[in-house]
Coordinates of C-alpha atoms in Angstrom, one line a residue:
X52 CA 49.9 124.6 64.4
X53 CA 50.2 121.0 65.6
X54 CA 53.7 120.5 64.3
X55 CA 54.9 123.7 65.9
X56 CA 53.4 122.6 69.2
X57 CA 55.1 119.2 68.9
X58 CA 58.4 120.9 68.1
X59 CA 58.1 123.1 71.2
X60 CA 56.9 120.4 73.5
X61 CA 60.0 118.2 72.6
X62 CA 62.4 121.0 73.6
X63 CA 60.4 121.8 76.7
X64 CA 60.6 118.1 77.7
X65 CA 64.4 118.0 77.0
X66 CA 64.8 121.2 79.1
X67 CA 62.9 119.8 82.0
X68 CA 65.1 116.6 81.8
X69 CA 68.2 118.8 81.9
X70 CA 66.9 120.6 85.0
X71 CA 66.0 117.3 86.7
X72 CA 69.5 116.0 85.9
X73 CA 71.1 119.2 87.3
X74 CA 69.1 119.0 90.4
X75 CA 70.0 115.3 90.9
X76 CA 73.7 116.1 90.5
X77 CA 73.4 119.0 93.0
X78 CA 71.7 116.8 95.6
X79 CA 73.5 113.5 95.2
X80 CA 77.1 114.3 94.1
X81 CA 79.2 115.5 97.0
X82 CA 81.4 118.7 96.6
X83 CA 85.0 117.7 96.2
X84 CA 87.4 118.4 99.0
X85 CA 88.9 121.9 98.8
X86 CA 92.5 122.7 99.4
X87 CA 93.5 125.5 101.8
X88 CA 92.7 128.9 100.1
X89 CA 95.6 130.6 98.4
X90 CA 95.6 134.3 98.5
X91 CA 97.1 135.5 95.2
X92 CA 98.7 138.9 94.7
X93 CA 97.0 141.5 92.6
X94 CA 97.8 141.5 88.9
X95 CA 100.8 143.7 88.2
X96 CA 100.1 146.3 85.6
X97 CA 100.4 144.9 82.1
X98 CA 101.2 141.4 83.1
X99 CA 98.5 139.9 80.9
X100 CA 99.7 141.7 77.9
X101 CA 103.3 140.7 78.5
X102 CA 102.3 137.1 79.0
X103 CA 100.3 137.0 75.7
X104 CA 103.2 138.6 73.8
X105 CA 105.7 136.1 75.3
X106 CA 103.5 133.1 74.5
X107 CA 101.8 134.4 71.4
X108 CA 102.9 131.4 69.4
X109 CA 100.8 129.3 71.7
X110 CA 98.0 131.7 72.6
X111 CA 97.0 132.9 69.1
X112 CA 96.8 129.5 67.3
X113 CA 95.1 128.0 70.4
X114 CA 92.3 130.6 70.3
X115 CA 91.9 130.2 66.6
X116 CA 91.8 126.4 66.8
X117 CA 89.1 126.5 69.5
X118 CA 87.1 129.0 67.5
X119 CA 87.1 126.8 64.5
X120 CA 86.0 123.8 66.6
X121 CA 83.1 126.0 67.8
X122 CA 82.4 127.0 64.2
X123 CA 82.1 123.4 63.1
X124 CA 79.9 122.6 66.1
X125 CA 77.6 125.6 65.3
X126 CA 77.5 124.8 61.6
X127 CA 76.4 121.2 62.2
X128 CA 73.8 121.9 64.9
X129 CA 72.3 125.1 63.2
X130 CA 72.0 123.8 59.7
X131 CA 71.4 120.0 60.0
X132 CA 67.7 120.4 60.9
X133 CA 67.1 122.5 57.7
X134 CA 69.0 119.9 55.6
X135 CA 67.0 117.0 57.0
X136 CA 63.8 118.8 56.4
X137 CA 64.7 119.7 52.8
X138 CA 66.3 116.5 51.7
X139 CA 64.2 113.9 53.6
X140 CA 60.9 115.7 54.2
X141 CA 60.9 115.2 57.9
X142 CA 58.5 117.3 60.1
X143 CA 59.7 119.7 62.8
X144 CA 58.6 117.3 65.5
X145 CA 60.4 114.3 64.0
X146 CA 63.6 116.4 63.6
X147 CA 63.3 117.7 67.1
X148 CA 63.1 114.1 68.5
X149 CA 65.9 112.7 66.4
X150 CA 68.4 115.5 66.7
X151 CA 67.2 116.4 70.2
X152 CA 68.0 113.0 71.6
X153 CA 71.4 112.9 69.8
X154 CA 72.3 116.3 71.2
X155 CA 71.2 115.3 74.7
X156 CA 73.4 112.1 74.6
X157 CA 76.3 112.9 72.4
X158 CA 77.4 116.2 73.8
X159 CA 77.7 115.2 77.5
X160 CA 79.2 111.8 76.4
X161 CA 81.9 113.5 74.4
X162 CA 82.7 115.9 77.2
X163 CA 82.8 113.2 79.8
X164 CA 85.0 110.9 77.8
X165 CA 87.5 113.7 76.9
X166 CA 87.7 114.8 80.5
X167 CA 88.3 111.2 81.7
X168 CA 91.0 110.7 79.1
X169 CA 92.7 114.0 79.8
X170 CA 92.6 113.3 83.5
X171 CA 94.2 109.8 83.0
X172 CA 97.0 111.3 81.0
X173 CA 97.6 114.1 83.5
X174 CA 97.7 111.6 86.4
X175 CA 100.6 110.0 84.5
X176 CA 102.5 113.2 84.4
X177 CA 101.4 114.4 80.9
X178 CA 100.5 118.0 81.7
X179 CA 99.8 118.7 78.0
X180 CA 97.4 115.7 78.0
X181 CA 94.4 118.0 77.5
X182 CA 95.9 119.2 74.2
X183 CA 96.7 115.6 73.1
X184 CA 93.1 114.5 73.8
X185 CA 91.8 117.4 71.9
X186 CA 93.9 116.6 68.8
X187 CA 92.8 112.9 68.9
X188 CA 89.2 113.9 69.2
X189 CA 89.5 116.2 66.2
X190 CA 91.2 113.5 64.2
X191 CA 88.4 111.1 64.9
X192 CA 85.7 113.7 64.2
X193 CA 87.0 114.8 60.8
X194 CA 85.5 112.0 58.8
X195 CA 82.1 112.0 60.6
X196 CA 81.8 115.8 60.3
X197 CA 82.5 115.5 56.5
X198 CA 80.3 112.6 55.8
X199 CA 77.3 113.2 58.0
X200 CA 75.8 116.1 55.9
X201 CA 76.3 114.0 52.7
X202 CA 74.4 110.9 53.8
X203 CA 71.5 110.0 51.5
X204 CA 69.5 108.5 54.3
X205 CA 68.4 110.3 57.5
X206 CA 69.3 107.6 60.0
X207 CA 73.0 107.4 59.1
X208 CA 73.1 111.1 58.9
X209 CA 71.8 111.5 62.5
X210 CA 74.2 108.7 63.7
X211 CA 77.3 110.4 62.2
X212 CA 76.1 113.8 63.3
X213 CA 75.9 112.4 66.9
X214 CA 79.5 111.1 66.6
X215 CA 80.7 114.4 65.2
X216 CA 79.0 116.3 68.0
X217 CA 80.5 114.1 70.6
X218 CA 84.0 114.6 69.2
X219 CA 83.6 118.4 68.8
X220 CA 82.1 118.8 72.3
X221 CA 84.9 116.8 73.9
X222 CA 87.6 118.8 72.0
X223 CA 86.0 122.1 73.0
X224 CA 85.6 121.1 76.6
X225 CA 89.3 120.3 77.2
X226 CA 90.6 123.3 75.2
X227 CA 90.6 125.9 78.1
X228 CA 92.7 123.6 80.3
X229 CA 96.2 124.8 79.1
X230 CA 95.3 128.4 80.1
X231 CA 94.3 127.3 83.6
X232 CA 97.4 125.1 83.9
X233 CA 100.1 127.4 82.6
X234 CA 98.9 131.0 82.9
X235 CA 99.9 132.8 86.1
X236 CA 97.1 133.0 88.7
X237 CA 96.5 136.7 88.8
X238 CA 95.9 136.9 85.1
X239 CA 94.1 133.6 84.5
X240 CA 90.6 135.0 84.7
X241 CA 91.4 137.8 82.2
X242 CA 93.0 135.5 79.7
X243 CA 90.1 133.0 80.0
X244 CA 87.6 135.9 79.3
X245 CA 89.5 136.9 76.2
X246 CA 89.6 133.3 75.1
X247 CA 85.9 132.7 75.6
X248 CA 85.0 136.0 73.8
X249 CA 87.1 135.2 70.8
X250 CA 85.9 131.6 70.5
X251 CA 82.3 132.7 70.7
X252 CA 82.7 135.3 68.0
X253 CA 84.5 132.9 65.7
X254 CA 82.2 130.0 66.4
X255 CA 78.7 131.7 66.4
X256 CA 79.6 134.1 63.7
X257 CA 81.5 131.9 61.2
X258 CA 79.7 128.7 62.0
X259 CA 76.2 130.1 61.5
X260 CA 77.1 132.3 58.5
X261 CA 79.4 130.1 56.3
X262 CA 77.0 127.2 55.4
X263 CA 74.3 129.6 54.3
X264 CA 76.6 131.7 52.1
X265 CA 78.2 128.6 50.6
X266 CA 74.8 127.0 49.9
X267 CA 73.7 130.1 48.1
X268 CA 76.9 130.0 46.0
X269 CA 76.6 126.3 45.2
X270 CA 72.9 126.6 44.3
X271 CA 69.7 125.0 45.5
X272 CA 69.9 121.4 46.7
X273 CA 73.5 121.7 48.0
X274 CA 73.0 122.5 51.6
X275 CA 74.5 119.2 52.7
X276 CA 77.6 119.9 50.7
X277 CA 77.9 123.4 52.2
X278 CA 77.6 122.0 55.8
X279 CA 80.1 119.3 55.0
X280 CA 82.7 121.7 53.5
X281 CA 82.3 124.2 56.4
X282 CA 82.6 121.6 59.1
X283 CA 85.4 119.6 57.5
X284 CA 87.5 122.6 56.7
X285 CA 87.0 124.0 60.2
X286 CA 88.0 120.8 61.8
X287 CA 91.0 120.3 59.5
X288 CA 92.2 123.9 60.1
X289 CA 91.7 123.5 63.9
X290 CA 93.9 120.4 63.8
X291 CA 96.7 122.3 62.1
X292 CA 96.4 125.3 64.5
X293 CA 96.1 123.0 67.6
X294 CA 99.3 121.2 66.5
X295 CA 101.1 124.5 66.2
X296 CA 99.9 125.5 69.7
X297 CA 100.9 122.3 71.2
X298 CA 104.4 122.5 69.7
X299 CA 104.7 126.1 71.1
X300 CA 103.5 124.8 74.5
X301 CA 106.2 122.1 74.5
X302 CA 108.9 124.6 73.9
X303 CA 107.5 127.1 76.4
X304 CA 106.9 124.6 79.2
X305 CA 109.3 121.7 78.5
X306 CA 109.3 120.5 82.1
X307 CA 105.5 120.1 81.9
X308 CA 105.2 118.5 78.5
X309 CA 104.5 114.8 78.2

């Protein structure tokens, strides 16, 4: 149909813009200067398991916090189009343009701002600055994530959704930094792999499933409330867990805490 063709053409156009942007960055942005290569020793048997046990009060809540951030991000991006179509009668093409542009702008903007803020803190000696930035981003995101799905007009809903996506993207972007900073080199890759697998399972599983189940329980016409409850509870839970992880990191690496 025509509306389906318009919906597809918008995402094809956005994909082509992304490829053009990537090619531009590849051709125009110089590769940063590299330090002399460091040859790391092979991982001693069981070192990763020992490290996780020793720092479980940091590692476990940090993974769960990041997973909840991903769940909130997935819940909003996966279910907001259906909510706008049901509540405001927007066509697929109009939704694709409105949300597509917000995704194209808000996600990279949030990641860039979070990275710059974390880098500024770290340059001042705050080696837990990434965790601080993540907590601030979540605190700023909580009201927008809760209110965006409840807006009674589409324009404020998309604006608040964009702000929520920026904050969630920024918080998720800086989350792996503590592992890279504090984990020993030989086990860093393995720990990062475990982290990414767990975050993906929690985020894509819970974030996509919870709003639909909650909407069925609340009844027809309450999809916005289901998205709001899922996103807000995920962000709030993530803030609590991230605070616990940061407290554990301060105790584990006091000489590196800000």
